[in-house]
Short mmCIF file of C-alpha atoms in Angstrom, two decimals:
data_model
loop_
_atom_site.label_atom_id
_atom_site.label_comp_id
_atom_site.label_asym_id
_atom_site.label_seq_id
_atom_site.Cartn_x
_atom_site.Cartn_y
_atom_site.Cartn_z
CA LYS A 3 0.00 0.00 0.00
CA ALA A 4 1.43 3.39 -0.96
CA GLY A 5 2.31 5.75 1.87
CA VAL A 6 1.40 9.37 2.34
CA THR A 7 2.64 11.45 -0.56
CA GLN A 8 3.29 15.16 -0.55
CA THR A 9 3.91 17.40 -3.51
CA PRO A 10 6.02 19.22 -4.26
CA ARG A 11 8.92 18.06 -2.11
CA TYR A 12 10.76 21.37 -2.42
CA LEU A 13 9.49 24.84 -3.13
CA ILE A 14 11.08 28.27 -3.29
CA LYS A 15 8.91 31.38 -3.15
CA THR A 16 9.40 35.07 -2.48
CA ARG A 17 7.78 37.22 0.16
CA GLY A 18 4.23 38.22 -0.61
CA GLN A 19 3.51 35.28 -2.87
CA GLN A 20 1.11 32.51 -2.05
CA VAL A 21 1.69 28.77 -2.13
CA THR A 22 -0.40 25.60 -2.25
CA LEU A 23 0.86 22.29 -0.91
CA SER A 24 -0.76 18.96 -1.61
CA CYS A 25 -1.12 15.80 0.43
CA SER A 26 -2.47 12.44 -0.71
CA PRO A 27 -3.29 10.17 2.24
CA ILE A 28 -2.96 6.42 2.38
CA SER A 29 -5.79 4.78 0.51
CA GLY A 30 -8.82 4.46 2.77
CA HIS A 31 -7.65 7.04 5.27
CA ARG A 32 -10.14 9.82 5.89
CA SER A 33 -8.27 12.05 8.32
CA VAL A 34 -5.48 14.39 7.28
CA SER A 35 -3.48 16.61 9.61
CA TRP A 36 -0.90 19.26 8.79
CA TYR A 37 2.13 20.29 10.83
CA GLN A 38 4.82 22.94 10.47
CA GLN A 39 8.38 22.10 11.52
CA THR A 40 10.98 24.83 12.03
CA PRO A 41 14.28 24.86 13.95
CA GLY A 42 13.01 27.63 16.22
CA GLN A 43 9.44 26.56 16.97
CA GLY A 44 9.73 22.81 16.44
CA LEU A 45 6.70 20.82 15.34
CA GLN A 46 3.43 22.70 15.50
CA PHE A 47 -0.06 21.53 14.63
CA LEU A 48 -1.77 23.49 11.87
CA PHE A 49 -5.13 21.79 11.30
CA GLU A 50 -6.93 18.50 10.91
CA TYR A 51 -9.53 17.52 8.33
CA PHE A 52 -11.90 14.62 8.45
CA SER A 53 -14.58 13.90 5.87
CA GLU A 54 -13.95 17.27 4.17
CA THR A 55 -14.51 19.22 7.39
CA GLN A 56 -11.92 21.03 9.48
CA ARG A 57 -12.13 19.36 12.89
CA ASN A 58 -9.36 21.16 14.72
CA LYS A 59 -7.09 24.12 14.22
CA GLY A 60 -3.80 25.25 15.73
CA ASN A 61 -2.69 28.76 16.60
CA PHE A 62 -1.73 30.07 13.18
CA PRO A 63 -2.86 33.25 11.45
CA GLY A 64 -5.61 33.24 8.88
CA ARG A 65 -3.03 33.30 6.09
CA PHE A 66 -2.82 29.56 6.64
CA SER A 67 -5.81 27.68 5.29
CA GLY A 68 -6.63 24.22 4.08
CA ARG A 69 -9.26 22.02 2.58
CA GLN A 70 -10.01 18.39 1.99
CA PHE A 71 -11.61 16.87 -1.07
CA SER A 72 -14.09 14.03 -1.33
CA ASN A 73 -11.25 11.59 -2.13
CA SER A 74 -9.57 12.66 1.16
CA ARG A 75 -6.73 14.44 -0.60
CA SER A 76 -5.90 17.67 1.15
CA GLU A 77 -4.31 20.97 0.26
CA MET A 78 -2.99 23.72 2.43
CA ASN A 79 -2.53 27.27 1.26
CA VAL A 80 -0.37 30.02 2.66
CA SER A 81 -1.05 33.52 1.38
CA THR A 82 1.17 36.61 1.60
CA LEU A 83 4.25 34.57 2.44
CA GLU A 84 6.65 35.83 5.09
CA LEU A 85 10.26 34.83 5.68
CA GLY A 86 9.19 33.06 8.86
CA ASP A 87 6.99 30.70 6.87
CA SER A 88 10.10 28.88 5.67
CA ALA A 89 9.67 25.41 7.12
CA LEU A 90 9.12 21.75 6.53
CA TYR A 91 5.39 21.14 6.20
CA LEU A 92 4.33 17.65 7.17
CA CYS A 93 1.10 15.91 6.41
CA ALA A 94 -0.21 12.89 8.30
CA SER A 95 -3.12 10.61 7.59
CA SER A 96 -5.12 8.12 9.63
CA LEU A 97 -8.20 5.99 9.18
CA VAL A 98 -10.25 7.91 11.68
CA GLN A 99 -10.02 11.24 13.40
CA GLY A 100 -7.30 11.87 15.99
CA PRO A 101 -4.02 10.05 16.78
CA SER A 102 -5.39 8.76 20.07
CA THR A 103 -7.69 6.36 18.29
CA ASP A 104 -5.58 5.49 15.29
CA THR A 105 -1.96 5.65 14.19
CA GLN A 106 -1.00 8.67 12.14
CA TYR A 107 1.25 8.04 9.16
CA PHE A 108 3.44 10.93 8.08
CA GLY A 109 4.54 11.93 4.63
CA PRO A 110 8.11 13.05 3.83
CA GLY A 111 7.13 16.71 3.92
CA THR A 112 7.38 19.73 1.65
CA ARG A 113 10.38 21.97 2.25
CA LEU A 114 9.27 25.58 1.67
CA THR A 115 11.86 28.30 1.42
CA VAL A 116 10.72 31.93 1.36
CA LEU A 117 13.22 34.44 0.02
CA ALA B 22 -2.57 24.07 28.68
CA GLN B 23 -0.72 20.93 27.76
CA SER B 24 3.02 20.97 27.16
CA VAL B 25 5.86 18.53 26.60
CA THR B 26 9.45 18.93 27.78
CA GLN B 27 12.28 16.89 26.38
CA LEU B 28 15.09 17.48 28.80
CA ASP B 29 17.99 16.63 26.51
CA SER B 30 18.49 18.24 23.12
CA GLN B 31 21.29 15.81 22.25
CA VAL B 32 22.26 12.39 23.56
CA PRO B 33 25.56 10.87 22.38
CA VAL B 34 26.03 7.17 23.06
CA PHE B 35 28.23 4.34 21.87
CA GLU B 36 26.84 1.44 19.91
CA GLU B 37 25.43 -1.42 22.04
CA ALA B 38 25.10 0.84 25.08
CA PRO B 39 21.70 1.44 26.71
CA VAL B 40 19.95 4.76 26.24
CA GLU B 41 17.15 6.72 27.89
CA LEU B 42 15.50 9.74 26.29
CA ARG B 43 13.57 11.78 28.81
CA CYS B 44 10.13 13.30 28.38
CA ASN B 45 7.93 15.12 30.85
CA TYR B 46 4.46 16.43 30.16
CA SER B 47 2.02 18.73 31.85
CA SER B 48 -1.70 18.36 31.57
CA SER B 49 -4.69 18.75 33.80
CA VAL B 50 -6.62 16.06 31.97
CA SER B 51 -6.01 12.50 30.86
CA VAL B 52 -3.55 12.34 28.03
CA TYR B 53 -2.38 10.04 25.34
CA LEU B 54 1.41 9.92 24.91
CA PHE B 55 3.53 9.16 21.88
CA TRP B 56 7.12 8.80 20.76
CA TYR B 57 8.01 9.46 17.13
CA VAL B 58 11.32 9.12 15.29
CA GLN B 59 12.47 11.24 12.37
CA TYR B 60 15.33 10.10 10.17
CA PRO B 61 17.14 12.69 8.02
CA ASN B 62 15.00 14.06 5.18
CA GLN B 63 12.04 11.93 6.17
CA GLY B 64 8.71 12.37 7.92
CA LEU B 65 7.87 11.10 11.37
CA GLN B 66 7.40 7.43 12.23
CA LEU B 67 5.48 6.26 15.27
CA LEU B 68 7.64 4.27 17.71
CA LEU B 69 5.05 3.62 20.37
CA LYS B 70 2.05 5.08 22.15
CA TYR B 71 0.37 4.99 25.52
CA LEU B 72 -3.40 5.25 25.57
CA SER B 73 -4.32 3.33 28.73
CA GLY B 74 -3.62 0.05 30.52
CA SER B 75 -0.13 -1.25 31.22
CA THR B 76 2.30 1.54 31.98
CA LEU B 77 5.14 -0.22 30.15
CA VAL B 78 4.70 0.14 26.43
CA LYS B 79 6.75 -1.75 23.87
CA GLY B 80 7.31 -0.32 20.43
CA ILE B 81 9.14 -0.99 17.22
CA ASN B 82 12.89 -1.39 16.80
CA GLY B 83 13.35 -2.62 20.39
CA PHE B 84 12.23 0.61 22.05
CA GLU B 85 10.01 0.78 25.09
CA ALA B 86 8.64 3.54 27.31
CA GLU B 87 7.17 3.74 30.77
CA PHE B 88 4.27 5.98 31.68
CA ASN B 89 4.64 7.42 35.17
CA LYS B 90 1.60 9.42 36.16
CA SER B 91 2.95 10.64 39.51
CA GLN B 92 6.09 12.02 37.87
CA THR B 93 4.26 13.02 34.66
CA SER B 94 6.97 11.32 32.66
CA PHE B 95 7.12 9.08 29.62
CA HIS B 96 10.80 8.21 29.14
CA LEU B 97 11.93 6.20 26.13
CA ARG B 98 14.50 3.42 26.58
CA LYS B 99 16.46 0.92 24.54
CA PRO B 100 18.79 -1.62 26.16
CA SER B 101 21.28 -1.71 23.28
CA VAL B 102 21.41 0.87 20.50
CA HIS B 103 22.62 0.48 16.93
CA ILE B 104 24.19 2.95 14.55
CA SER B 105 20.91 2.93 12.63
CA ASP B 106 19.10 4.41 15.65
CA THR B 107 20.79 7.75 14.99
CA ALA B 108 17.87 10.11 14.44
CA GLU B 109 15.71 12.81 16.04
CA TYR B 110 13.17 11.57 18.59
CA PHE B 111 10.01 13.45 19.50
CA CYS B 112 7.73 12.96 22.47
CA ALA B 113 4.14 14.12 22.00
CA VAL B 114 0.94 14.45 23.99
CA HIS B 115 -2.55 14.39 22.55
CA THR B 116 -5.71 15.76 24.05
CA ASP B 117 -7.52 17.51 21.23
CA LYS B 118 -4.39 17.90 19.10
CA LEU B 119 -0.83 16.59 19.04
CA ILE B 120 1.66 18.75 20.94
CA PHE B 121 5.30 17.86 20.36
CA GLY B 122 8.40 18.33 22.44
CA THR B 123 11.42 20.06 20.96
CA GLY B 124 13.10 16.78 20.09
CA THR B 125 16.20 14.87 21.19
CA ARG B 126 18.93 14.09 18.72
CA LEU B 127 20.31 10.61 19.42
CA GLN B 128 23.80 10.17 18.00
CA VAL B 129 25.15 6.63 18.12
CA PHE B 130 28.92 6.25 17.72
CA PRO B 131 30.74 3.05 16.70
#
């Protein structure tokens, strides 16, 4: 069974631009979560989607948004990019909502660099 | 608010030696606890998790962890490490979302 895939793997943008990252969960998984990983702030939860609905959200500004499609694929969008948005963005999928009830499987991440 | 503290940012150890990676959490409610490993240029992989029941949890790759409610700790242990265990290890707590510690870099030397 294929794992979680994220595209693109690497991305370079300039300040003020916007970016869309994509995550394809493991087949059959309905929950997708997004995390931001930076050297300064570590791993931080962005949001979780289940059955096309945002179920939980972390403490990020409104420039960060996401959505989930009927096939469970998810996208996250960051508008008006800032230098501090440079990070590794990780996506994780699970069968059901929440890691306490089911194992989350992580993708390899998208490395975003903002210049 | 929940938080996770990983007391050691780096742990150097020789191959075949035992290792303990420390994790303390704070929470006013029941929590679920996790350890993840991240190899270079890869995503996170679940090592083990504590949801309830036995306080000693066994995971993959020979790792185990013990949940200690009175000390609010969830330390990760391995009796004999290998070079291939060199990676970043993250402790996490889940109530309504996953909150990660800052990570511990385990460096195994030959």
